[in-house]
XYZ file of C-alpha atoms in Angstrom:
310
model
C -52.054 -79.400 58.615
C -52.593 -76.115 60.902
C -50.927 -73.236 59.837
C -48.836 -71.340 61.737
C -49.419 -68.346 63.816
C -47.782 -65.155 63.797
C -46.470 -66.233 67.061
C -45.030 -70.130 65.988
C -43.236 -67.850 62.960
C -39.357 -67.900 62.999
C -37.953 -64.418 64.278
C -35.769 -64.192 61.911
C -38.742 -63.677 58.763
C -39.986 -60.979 60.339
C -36.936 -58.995 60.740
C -36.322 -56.520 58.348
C -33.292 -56.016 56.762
C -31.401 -52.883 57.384
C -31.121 -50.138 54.230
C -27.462 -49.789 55.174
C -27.069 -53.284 54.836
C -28.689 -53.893 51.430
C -26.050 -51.084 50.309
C -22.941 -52.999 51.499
C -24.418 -56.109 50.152
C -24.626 -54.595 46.373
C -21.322 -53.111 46.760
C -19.706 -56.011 47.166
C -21.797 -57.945 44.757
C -20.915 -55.448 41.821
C -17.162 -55.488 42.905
C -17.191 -59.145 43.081
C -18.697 -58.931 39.586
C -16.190 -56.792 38.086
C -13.575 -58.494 39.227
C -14.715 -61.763 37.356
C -15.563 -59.929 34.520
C -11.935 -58.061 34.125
C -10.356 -61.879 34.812
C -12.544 -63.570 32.915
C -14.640 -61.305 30.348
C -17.397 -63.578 31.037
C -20.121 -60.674 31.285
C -19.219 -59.408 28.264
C -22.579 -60.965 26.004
C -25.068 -59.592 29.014
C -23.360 -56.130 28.754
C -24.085 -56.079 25.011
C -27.392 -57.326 25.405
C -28.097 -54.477 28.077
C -26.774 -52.075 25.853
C -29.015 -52.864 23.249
C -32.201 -52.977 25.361
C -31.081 -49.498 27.036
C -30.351 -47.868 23.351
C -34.126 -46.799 22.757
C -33.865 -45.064 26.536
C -30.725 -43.077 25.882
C -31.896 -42.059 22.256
C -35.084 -40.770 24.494
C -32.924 -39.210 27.133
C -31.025 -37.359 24.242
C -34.109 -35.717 22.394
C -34.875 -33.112 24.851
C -31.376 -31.925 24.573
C -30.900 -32.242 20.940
C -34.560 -30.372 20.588
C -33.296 -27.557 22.632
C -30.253 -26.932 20.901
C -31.810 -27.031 17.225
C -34.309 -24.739 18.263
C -31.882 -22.593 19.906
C -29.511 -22.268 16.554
C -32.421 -21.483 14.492
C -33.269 -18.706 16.393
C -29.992 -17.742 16.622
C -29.550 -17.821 12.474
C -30.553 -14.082 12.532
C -27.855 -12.950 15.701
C -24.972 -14.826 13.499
C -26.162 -13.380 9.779
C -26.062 -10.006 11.269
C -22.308 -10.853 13.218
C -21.289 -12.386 9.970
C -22.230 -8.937 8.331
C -20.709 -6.775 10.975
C -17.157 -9.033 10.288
C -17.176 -8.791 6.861
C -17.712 -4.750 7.188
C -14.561 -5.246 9.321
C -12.432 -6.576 7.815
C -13.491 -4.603 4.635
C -12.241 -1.384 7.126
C -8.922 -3.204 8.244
C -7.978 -4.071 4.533
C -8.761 -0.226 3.025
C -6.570 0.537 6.256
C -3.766 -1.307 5.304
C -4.119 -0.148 1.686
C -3.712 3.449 3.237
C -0.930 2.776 5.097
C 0.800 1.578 2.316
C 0.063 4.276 0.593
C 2.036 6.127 3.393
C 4.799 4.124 3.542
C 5.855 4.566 -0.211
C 4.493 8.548 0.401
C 7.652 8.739 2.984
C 9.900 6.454 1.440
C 9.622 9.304 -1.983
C 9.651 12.191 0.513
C 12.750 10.903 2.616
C 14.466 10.801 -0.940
C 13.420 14.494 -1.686
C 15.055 15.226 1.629
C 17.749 13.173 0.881
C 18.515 15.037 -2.299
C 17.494 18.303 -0.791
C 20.338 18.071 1.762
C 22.864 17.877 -1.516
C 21.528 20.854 -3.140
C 23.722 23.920 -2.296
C 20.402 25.984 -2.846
C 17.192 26.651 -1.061
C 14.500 24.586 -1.751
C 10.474 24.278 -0.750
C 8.861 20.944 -1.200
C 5.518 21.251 -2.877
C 2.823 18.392 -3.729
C 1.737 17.887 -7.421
C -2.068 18.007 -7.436
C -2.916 17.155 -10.961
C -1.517 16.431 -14.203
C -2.198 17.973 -17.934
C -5.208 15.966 -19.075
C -3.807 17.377 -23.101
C -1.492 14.721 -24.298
C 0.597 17.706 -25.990
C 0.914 20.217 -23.937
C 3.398 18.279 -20.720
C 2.240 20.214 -17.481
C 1.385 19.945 -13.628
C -0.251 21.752 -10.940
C 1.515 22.227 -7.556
C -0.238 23.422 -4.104
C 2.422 25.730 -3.310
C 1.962 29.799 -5.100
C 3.464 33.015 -4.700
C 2.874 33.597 -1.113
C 5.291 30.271 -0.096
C 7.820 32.251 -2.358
C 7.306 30.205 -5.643
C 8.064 32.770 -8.823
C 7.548 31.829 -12.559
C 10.856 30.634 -14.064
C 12.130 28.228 -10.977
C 13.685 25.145 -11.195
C 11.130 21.574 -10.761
C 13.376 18.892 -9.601
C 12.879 15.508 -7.673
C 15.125 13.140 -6.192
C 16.125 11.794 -9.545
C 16.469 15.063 -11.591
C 15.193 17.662 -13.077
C 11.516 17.770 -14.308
C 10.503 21.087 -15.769
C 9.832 24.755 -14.631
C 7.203 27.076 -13.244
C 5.024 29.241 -16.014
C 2.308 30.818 -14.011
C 1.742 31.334 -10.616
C -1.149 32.444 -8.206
C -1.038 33.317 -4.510
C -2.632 29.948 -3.404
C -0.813 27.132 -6.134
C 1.558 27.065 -9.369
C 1.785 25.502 -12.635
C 4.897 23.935 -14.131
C 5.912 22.770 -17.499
C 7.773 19.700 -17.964
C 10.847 19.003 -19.740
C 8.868 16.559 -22.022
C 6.604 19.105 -22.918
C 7.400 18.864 -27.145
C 7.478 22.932 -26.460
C 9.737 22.863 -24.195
C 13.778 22.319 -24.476
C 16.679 22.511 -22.161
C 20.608 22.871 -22.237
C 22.539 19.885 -21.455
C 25.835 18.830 -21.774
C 26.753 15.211 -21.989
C 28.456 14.473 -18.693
C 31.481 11.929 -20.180
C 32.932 14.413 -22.770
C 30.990 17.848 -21.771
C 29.797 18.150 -25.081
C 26.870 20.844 -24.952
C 23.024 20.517 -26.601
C 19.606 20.775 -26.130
C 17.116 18.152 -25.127
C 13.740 18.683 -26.099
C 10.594 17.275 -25.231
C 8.480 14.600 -27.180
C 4.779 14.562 -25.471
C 6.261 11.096 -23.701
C 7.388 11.032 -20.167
C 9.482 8.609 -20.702
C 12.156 10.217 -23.610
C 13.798 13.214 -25.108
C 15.684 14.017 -28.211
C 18.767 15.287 -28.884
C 17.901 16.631 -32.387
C 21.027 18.586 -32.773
C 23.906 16.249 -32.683
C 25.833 16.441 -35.352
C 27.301 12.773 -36.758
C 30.642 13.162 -35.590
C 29.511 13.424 -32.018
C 30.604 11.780 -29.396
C 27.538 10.194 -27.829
C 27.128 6.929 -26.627
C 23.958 5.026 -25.121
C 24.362 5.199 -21.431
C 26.159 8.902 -21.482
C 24.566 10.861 -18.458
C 22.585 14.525 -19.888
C 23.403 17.490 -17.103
C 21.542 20.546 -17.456
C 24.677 23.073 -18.514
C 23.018 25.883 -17.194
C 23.033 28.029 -20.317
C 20.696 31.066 -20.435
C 20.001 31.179 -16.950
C 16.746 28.974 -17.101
C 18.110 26.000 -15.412
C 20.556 25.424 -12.705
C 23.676 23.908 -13.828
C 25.038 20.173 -13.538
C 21.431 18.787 -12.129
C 20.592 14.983 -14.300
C 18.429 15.379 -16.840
C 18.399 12.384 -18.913
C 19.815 9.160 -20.030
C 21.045 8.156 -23.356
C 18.836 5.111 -24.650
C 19.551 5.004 -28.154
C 21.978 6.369 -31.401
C 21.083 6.271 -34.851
C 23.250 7.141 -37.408
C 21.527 8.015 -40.523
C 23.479 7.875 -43.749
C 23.427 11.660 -45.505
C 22.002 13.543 -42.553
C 23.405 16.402 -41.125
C 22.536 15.129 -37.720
C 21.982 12.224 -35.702
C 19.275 10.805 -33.978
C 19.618 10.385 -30.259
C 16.846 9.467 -27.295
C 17.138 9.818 -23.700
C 15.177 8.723 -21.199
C 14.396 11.330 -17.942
C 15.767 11.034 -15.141
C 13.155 12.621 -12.979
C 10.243 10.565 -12.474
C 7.770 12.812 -14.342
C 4.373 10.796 -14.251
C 4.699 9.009 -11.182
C 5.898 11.150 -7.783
C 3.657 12.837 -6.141
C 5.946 15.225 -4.493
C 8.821 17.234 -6.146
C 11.001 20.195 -5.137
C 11.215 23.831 -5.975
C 14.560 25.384 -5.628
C 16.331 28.583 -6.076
C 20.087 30.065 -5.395
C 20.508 30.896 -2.080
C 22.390 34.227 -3.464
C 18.852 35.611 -5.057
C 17.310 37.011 -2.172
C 14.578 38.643 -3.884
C 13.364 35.683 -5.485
C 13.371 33.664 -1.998
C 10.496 36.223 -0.466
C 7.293 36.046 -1.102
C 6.840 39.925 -0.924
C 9.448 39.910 -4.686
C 7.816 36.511 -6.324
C 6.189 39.007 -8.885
C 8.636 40.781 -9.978
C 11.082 38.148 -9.585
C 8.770 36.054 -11.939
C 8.615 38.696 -14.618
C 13.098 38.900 -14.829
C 12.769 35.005 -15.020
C 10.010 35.348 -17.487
C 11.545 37.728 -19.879
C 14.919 35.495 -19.552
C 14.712 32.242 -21.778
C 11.050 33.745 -23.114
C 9.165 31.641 -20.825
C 8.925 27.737 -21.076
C 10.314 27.301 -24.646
C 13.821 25.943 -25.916
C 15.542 26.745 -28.555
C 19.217 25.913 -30.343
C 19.996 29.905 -29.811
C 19.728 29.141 -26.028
């Protein structure tokens, strides 16, 4: 049998189909399919078994990415050690900062009390800053950064808000050193504020009590009784706190009982206190008279020492 020539040939095989047509054709083969497959689920077997023959090609296709982004962490390690470090210097910075501030906040919380108590003091006052403490666990002092040219004299008056703490001994031009009423040299007049019996107080070495060695056992003292300075001999102003009554012994054929008060004045923990002076003493208020002011207060109460006699 003859073949046939290109001429006997249908028309129709050698027409070539249109690429616009092959497009609409899929289209509406894959919708066709889809919508059997969401009525029926009937292509669900040939989708896993594509899945599994296309998992080796999309682990493939993922390498280059997963390469590039491994490589690009590790040399990145050194850019986030060196962030890391500049954070943790950071917040090392914020958290000495907050420390400080703090620090300020209880700094004006103690001087808004020295103000506070200031404003109730019929007397001119000068706040000064203590700047150290007596390292000698005998001998009760502290150093303050205001002197004779801010008008500080030797003999005034060392309160805080609380109380009274002790009084200046020496003074330069620049600063000024103060004993302490717990010095165990050191004594001051008081009166007990509920019955206005009058004593001294003296110191023990411990910030944190006095005796009352000079009560006799009849007294009238309880624990709790408020100690006022009286104001005797001139070396302390009158009716400032001084201490607190913590405890009363009575001890069976002594002359006198044994009594312990507590400061008022916050003696080993402010960092600010308050010098003052009468307002009337105008020669002790100038700087130009803080000597010889200093010497009268000196030579009045014989410095920083108490005695009964006072």
């Amino acid at each position: 049998m003859l073949g046939l020539s290109d001429d006997d040939k249908p028309r129709f095989l050698g027409r070539r189909i249109a690429p616009g047509l092959k497009l609409v054709a899929i289209t509406i083969i894959s919708i066709v399919l889809m919508m059997v497959d969401n009525a029926h689920d009937s292509l669900s077997s040939v989708r896993g078994v594509l899945a599994v023959a296309l998992e080796p090609v999309q682990t493939a296709a993922e390498i280059p990415g997963d390469a590039s982004n491994y490589l690009k962490n590790y040399f990145d390690r050194g850019d986030l050690i060196q962030k890391n470090k500049q954070l943790s210097q950071k917040v090392l910075l914020l958290q000495g900062r907050l420390q400080q501030l703090a620090a300020l906040q209880a700094e004006n919380e103690r001087i808004r009390a020295l103000l506070a108590s200031a404003s109730s003091i019929d007397q001119n006052v000068l706040i000064a800053r203590i700047l150290s403490v007596s390292p000698d666990p005998y001998r009760q002092y502290v150093k303050l950064n205001k002197g004779s040219s801010d008008g500080v004299f030797v003999g005034q008056t060392l309160v805080d808000a609380h109380g009274i703490m002790g009084q200046v001994t020496n003074v330069t031009p620049l600063d000024s050193r103060a004993i302490l009423i717990s010095d165990p040299n050191n004594g001051i007049p008081v009166q007990i504020n509920r019955t206005g019996l009058q004593t001294i107080a003296q110191g023990t070495g411990s910030s944190e009590a006095l005796t009352l060695p000079f009560l006799p056992n009849n007294a009238n003292v309880k624990v709790g009784d408020l100690l006022v300075s009286s104001g005797l001999g001139g070396r302390y102003p009158a009716n400032y706190p001084v201490a607190k009554v913590t405890r009363v012994v009575h001890r069976p054929g002594q002359e006198f009982l044994s009594v312990t008060a507590r400061p008022t004045a916050h003696l080993d923990r402010g960092r600010e206190a308050l010098l003052v002076w009468n307002t009337t003493d105008h020669t002790q208020s100038t700087p130009d008279n803080a000597g010889k002011s200093g010497k009268s207060a000196g030579n009045n109460g014989d410095g920083a020492s108490g005695t009964p006699g006072q």
